[in-house]
PDB file of C-alpha atoms and ligand atoms in Angstrom:
ATOM      1  CA  MET Q   1      18.440 -76.524-122.056  1.00  0.00           C
ATOM      2  CA  LYS Q   2      19.712 -78.219-125.048  1.00  0.00           C
ATOM      3  CA  ARG Q   3      21.793 -75.387-126.088  1.00  0.00           C
ATOM      4  CA  ILE Q   4      23.426 -75.133-122.717  1.00  0.00           C
ATOM      5  CA  LEU Q   5      24.419 -78.764-122.846  1.00  0.00           C
ATOM      6  CA  LEU Q   6      26.061 -78.232-126.196  1.00  0.00           C
ATOM      7  CA  ILE Q   7      27.935 -75.131-124.953  1.00  0.00           C
ATOM      8  CA  LEU Q   8      29.232 -76.789-121.860  1.00  0.00           C
ATOM      9  CA  PRO Q   9      31.345 -79.419-123.521  1.00  0.00           C
ATOM     10  CA  LEU Q  10      32.524 -76.852-126.118  1.00  0.00           C
ATOM     11  CA  ALA Q  11      33.593 -74.500-123.330  1.00  0.00           C
ATOM     12  CA  TRP Q  12      35.419 -77.521-121.765  1.00  0.00           C
ATOM     13  CA  LEU Q  13      37.192 -78.235-125.057  1.00  0.00           C
ATOM     14  CA  ALA Q  14      38.151 -74.583-125.370  1.00  0.00           C
ATOM     15  CA  LEU Q  15      39.576 -74.567-121.936  1.00  0.00           C
ATOM     16  CA  LEU Q  16      41.490 -77.790-122.466  1.00  0.00           C
ATOM     17  CA  PHE Q  17      43.099 -76.710-125.671  1.00  0.00           C
ATOM     18  CA  TRP Q  18      43.109 -72.896-125.821  1.00  0.00           C
ATOM     19  CA  PRO Q  19      46.287 -72.392-123.720  1.00  0.00           C
ATOM     20  CA  ALA Q  20      48.232 -75.086-125.406  1.00  0.00           C
ATOM     21  CA  ALA Q  21      47.050 -73.933-128.874  1.00  0.00           C
ATOM     22  CA  ALA Q  22      47.965 -70.265-128.046  1.00  0.00           C
ATOM     23  CA  ASP Q  23      51.329 -71.339-126.592  1.00  0.00           C
ATOM     24  CA  PHE Q  24      52.125 -73.457-129.654  1.00  0.00           C
ATOM     25  CA  ALA Q  25      51.211 -70.617-132.039  1.00  0.00           C
ATOM     26  CA  ALA Q  26      53.398 -68.145-130.098  1.00  0.00           C
ATOM     27  CA  GLN Q  27      56.512 -70.286-130.092  1.00  0.00           C
ATOM     28  CA  PRO Q  28      58.789 -70.162-133.162  1.00  0.00           C
ATOM     29  CA  PRO Q  29      60.108 -73.505-134.319  1.00  0.00           C
ATOM     30  CA  PRO Q  30      63.134 -74.402-132.278  1.00  0.00           C
ATOM     31  CA  LEU Q  31      64.978 -75.378-135.377  1.00  0.00           C
ATOM     32  CA  GLU Q  32      64.510 -74.372-139.012  1.00  0.00           C
ATOM     33  CA  VAL Q  33      65.125 -76.984-141.490  1.00  0.00           C
ATOM     34  CA  GLU Q  34      65.395 -75.824-145.220  1.00  0.00           C
ATOM     35  CA  SER Q  35      66.038 -77.339-148.617  1.00  0.00           C
ATOM     36  CA  ALA Q  36      65.938 -80.919-147.443  1.00  0.00           C
ATOM     37  CA  TRP Q  37      66.699 -83.380-150.254  1.00  0.00           C
ATOM     38  CA  VAL Q  38      67.588 -87.026-150.728  1.00  0.00           C
ATOM     39  CA  ARG Q  39      69.809 -88.161-153.599  1.00  0.00           C
ATOM     40  CA  GLN Q  40      67.928 -90.775-155.600  1.00  0.00           C
ATOM     41  CA  PRO Q  41      69.859 -94.013-155.123  1.00  0.00           C
ATOM     42  CA  PRO Q  42      70.841 -96.006-158.007  1.00  0.00           C
ATOM     43  CA  PRO Q  43      68.566 -99.081-158.539  1.00  0.00           C
ATOM     44  CA  GLY Q  44      69.420-101.874-155.865  1.00  0.00           C
ATOM     45  CA  ALA Q  45      71.280 -99.614-153.623  1.00  0.00           C
ATOM     46  CA  THR Q  46      70.569 -99.988-149.962  1.00  0.00           C
ATOM     47  CA  VAL Q  47      71.914 -96.580-148.795  1.00  0.00           C
ATOM     48  CA  ALA Q  48      71.088 -93.056-149.735  1.00  0.00           C
ATOM     49  CA  ALA Q  49      72.428 -89.554-148.753  1.00  0.00           C
ATOM     50  CA  GLY Q  50      70.371 -86.648-147.632  1.00  0.00           C
ATOM     51  CA  TYR Q  51      71.243 -82.973-147.333  1.00  0.00           C
ATOM     52  CA  LEU Q  52      69.694 -79.852-145.787  1.00  0.00           C
ATOM     53  CA  ARG Q  53      70.120 -76.515-144.189  1.00  0.00           C
ATOM     54  CA  LEU Q  54      69.893 -76.060-140.333  1.00  0.00           C
ATOM     55  CA  HIS Q  55      69.240 -72.793-138.746  1.00  0.00           C
ATOM     56  CA  ASN Q  56      68.843 -71.949-135.057  1.00  0.00           C
ATOM     57  CA  PRO Q  57      66.480 -68.867-134.950  1.00  0.00           C
ATOM     58  CA  GLY Q  58      66.630 -68.724-131.176  1.00  0.00           C
ATOM     59  CA  ASP Q  59      68.936 -67.231-128.604  1.00  0.00           C
ATOM     60  CA  THR Q  60      70.208 -70.287-127.007  1.00  0.00           C
ATOM     61  CA  THR Q  61      72.616 -72.918-128.537  1.00  0.00           C
ATOM     62  CA  LEU Q  62      70.849 -76.004-129.972  1.00  0.00           C
ATOM     63  CA  ARG Q  63      72.474 -79.423-130.593  1.00  0.00           C
ATOM     64  CA  VAL Q  64      71.176 -81.652-133.268  1.00  0.00           C
ATOM     65  CA  SER Q  65      71.711 -85.056-131.870  1.00  0.00           C
ATOM     66  CA  GLY Q  66      70.376 -87.321-134.650  1.00  0.00           C
ATOM     67  CA  VAL Q  67      67.890 -87.851-137.364  1.00  0.00           C
ATOM     68  CA  GLU Q  68      65.035 -90.471-137.988  1.00  0.00           C
ATOM     69  CA  VAL Q  69      63.770 -91.542-141.338  1.00  0.00           C
ATOM     70  CA  ALA Q  70      60.171 -92.453-142.013  1.00  0.00           C
ATOM     71  CA  PRO Q  71      60.065 -96.332-141.212  1.00  0.00           C
ATOM     72  CA  SER Q  72      58.460 -97.258-144.598  1.00  0.00           C
ATOM     73  CA  VAL Q  73      61.357 -95.827-146.363  1.00  0.00           C
ATOM     74  CA  ALA Q  74      64.544 -96.967-144.621  1.00  0.00           C
ATOM     75  CA  ARG Q  75      65.516 -98.842-141.541  1.00  0.00           C
ATOM     76  CA  SER Q  76      67.674 -96.108-139.968  1.00  0.00           C
ATOM     77  CA  ALA Q  77      69.504 -92.760-140.390  1.00  0.00           C
ATOM     78  CA  GLU Q  78      72.658 -91.069-139.036  1.00  0.00           C
ATOM     79  CA  ILE Q  79      74.308 -87.816-139.393  1.00  0.00           C
ATOM     80  CA  HIS Q  80      77.773 -88.268-141.182  1.00  0.00           C
ATOM     81  CA  GLY Q  81      80.847 -86.084-141.318  1.00  0.00           C
ATOM     82  CA  MET Q  82      83.806 -86.380-143.660  1.00  0.00           C
ATOM     83  CA  GLU Q  83      87.428 -86.694-142.352  1.00  0.00           C
ATOM     84  CA  MET Q  84      90.775 -87.462-143.875  1.00  0.00           C
ATOM     85  CA  ARG Q  85      92.285 -90.697-142.762  1.00  0.00           C
ATOM     86  CA  ASN Q  86      95.537 -92.083-144.257  1.00  0.00           C
ATOM     87  CA  GLY Q  87      95.136 -89.958-147.155  1.00  0.00           C
ATOM     88  CA  THR Q  88      91.552 -90.955-147.971  1.00  0.00           C
ATOM     89  CA  MET Q  89      88.546 -89.136-147.330  1.00  0.00           C
ATOM     90  CA  ARG Q  90      86.120 -91.098-145.331  1.00  0.00           C
ATOM     91  CA  MET Q  91      82.748 -90.633-143.788  1.00  0.00           C
ATOM     92  CA  ARG Q  92      82.007 -91.390-140.198  1.00  0.00           C
ATOM     93  CA  HIS Q  93      78.913 -91.165-137.798  1.00  0.00           C
ATOM     94  CA  LEU Q  94      78.841 -87.784-136.221  1.00  0.00           C
ATOM     95  CA  VAL Q  95      77.707 -89.041-132.829  1.00  0.00           C
ATOM     96  CA  GLU Q  96      78.343 -85.686-131.387  1.00  0.00           C
ATOM     97  CA  GLY Q  97      75.761 -84.319-133.761  1.00  0.00           C
ATOM     98  CA  VAL Q  98      75.756 -80.662-134.895  1.00  0.00           C
ATOM     99  CA  GLU Q  99      76.002 -77.660-132.654  1.00  0.00           C
ATOM    100  CA  LEU Q 100      74.227 -74.607-133.568  1.00  0.00           C
ATOM    101  CA  ALA Q 101      75.045 -71.206-131.752  1.00  0.00           C
ATOM    102  CA  PRO Q 102      72.143 -68.722-131.595  1.00  0.00           C
ATOM    103  CA  GLY Q 103      71.593 -67.444-135.047  1.00  0.00           C
ATOM    104  CA  ALA Q 104      73.921 -69.892-136.590  1.00  0.00           C
ATOM    105  CA  SER Q 105      73.345 -72.119-139.663  1.00  0.00           C
ATOM    106  CA  ALA Q 106      74.833 -75.262-140.841  1.00  0.00           C
ATOM    107  CA  GLU Q 107      74.788 -76.670-144.369  1.00  0.00           C
ATOM    108  CA  LEU Q 108      74.855 -80.517-144.887  1.00  0.00           C
ATOM    109  CA  ALA Q 109      75.837 -80.544-148.462  1.00  0.00           C
ATOM    110  CA  PRO Q 110      77.466 -82.850-150.985  1.00  0.00           C
ATOM    111  CA  GLY Q 111      81.155 -83.355-150.164  1.00  0.00           C
ATOM    112  CA  GLY Q 112      80.695 -82.614-146.491  1.00  0.00           C
ATOM    113  CA  ARG Q 113      78.366 -83.372-143.697  1.00  0.00           C
ATOM    114  CA  HIS Q 114      75.226 -85.443-144.800  1.00  0.00           C
ATOM    115  CA  LEU Q 115      72.481 -87.547-143.690  1.00  0.00           C
ATOM    116  CA  MET Q 116      72.829 -91.224-144.332  1.00  0.00           C
ATOM    117  CA  LEU Q 117      69.840 -93.526-144.776  1.00  0.00           C
ATOM    118  CA  PHE Q 118      70.372 -97.260-144.324  1.00  0.00           C
ATOM    119  CA  GLY Q 119      68.438-100.178-145.340  1.00  0.00           C
ATOM    120  CA  ILE Q 120      66.292 -98.465-148.111  1.00  0.00           C
ATOM    121  CA  LEU Q 121      62.991-100.445-148.135  1.00  0.00           C
ATOM    122  CA  GLN Q 122      61.402 -99.054-151.332  1.00  0.00           C
ATOM    123  CA  SER Q 123      62.494 -97.701-154.605  1.00  0.00           C
ATOM    124  CA  LEU Q 124      62.958 -93.765-154.492  1.00  0.00           C
ATOM    125  CA  GLN Q 125      62.261 -91.884-157.556  1.00  0.00           C
ATOM    126  CA  GLU Q 126      62.456 -88.145-158.310  1.00  0.00           C
ATOM    127  CA  GLY Q 127      59.418 -86.532-157.090  1.00  0.00           C
ATOM    128  CA  ASP Q 128      59.060 -88.791-154.008  1.00  0.00           C
ATOM    129  CA  ARG Q 129      59.209 -87.262-150.682  1.00  0.00           C
ATOM    130  CA  VAL Q 130      60.872 -88.753-147.749  1.00  0.00           C
ATOM    131  CA  GLY Q 131      59.895 -87.876-144.119  1.00  0.00           C
ATOM    132  CA  LEU Q 132      62.953 -86.930-141.911  1.00  0.00           C
ATOM    133  CA  THR Q 133      62.814 -86.126-138.246  1.00  0.00           C
ATOM    134  CA  ILE Q 134      65.585 -84.043-136.916  1.00  0.00           C
ATOM    135  CA  ARG Q 135      66.107 -84.792-133.216  1.00  0.00           C
ATOM    136  CA  LEU Q 136      67.422 -82.114-130.904  1.00  0.00           C
ATOM    137  CA  GLU Q 137      69.450 -83.075-127.769  1.00  0.00           C
ATOM    138  CA  ASP Q 138      66.805 -81.500-125.435  1.00  0.00           C
ATOM    139  CA  GLY Q 139      64.142 -83.919-126.920  1.00  0.00           C
ATOM    140  CA  ARG Q 140      62.427 -81.664-129.359  1.00  0.00           C
ATOM    141  CA  LYS Q 141      62.006 -82.768-132.839  1.00  0.00           C
ATOM    142  CA  VAL Q 142      61.386 -81.191-136.162  1.00  0.00           C
ATOM    143  CA  THR Q 143      60.000 -83.290-138.998  1.00  0.00           C
ATOM    144  CA  VAL Q 144      60.377 -82.175-142.811  1.00  0.00           C
ATOM    145  CA  ALA Q 145      59.685 -83.728-146.097  1.00  0.00           C
ATOM    146  CA  ALA Q 146      62.778 -84.120-148.222  1.00  0.00           C
ATOM    147  CA  ASP Q 147      62.396 -84.206-151.993  1.00  0.00           C
ATOM    148  CA  VAL Q 148      64.059 -87.186-153.807  1.00  0.00           C
ATOM    149  CA  GLN Q 149      66.309 -85.639-156.667  1.00  0.00           C
ATOM    150  CA  ARG Q 150      68.992 -87.051-158.876  1.00  0.00           C
ATOM    151  CA  ASP Q 151      71.103 -83.962-158.562  1.00  0.00           C
ATOM    152  CA  ALA Q 152      71.662 -81.147-156.301  1.00  0.00           C
ATOM    153  CA  PRO Q 153      68.923 -78.592-156.535  1.00  0.00           C
TER     154      PRO Q 153
HETATM  155 CU1   CU B 201      77.580 -91.213-145.055  1.00  0.00          CU
END
């Protein structure tokens, strides 16, 4: 009798979690995020730039709508683009995000699109890792750990 009592709750648990777990395992990540890194900000700086590669492995278009940074590291984060204005290269908040056609990749790299972390709350040193969450327009999120580096890897 004792054994049955033990098995029943386990069976319940399996029923509760098995379909979800199987579903999760079968689904590829909606978005692949690779080579994420954050440039080590100079001492006292309150902003830092981050870079990464996005890839859409699926067969539907994805739109990356924003980024979040671990709250212990910085107050907020944005996706930035570069544009020429009055002969000067300026960066701006890419409110429209980044669109990725099926199979497409996008590189956020020095000199171009990048992530911007605002209100840095702790000193970031080479070897540290910063949690970044990439937000998709459909509500899904992908979290990665970005390496803090002085220079591009
Ligand atoms: Cu920027």
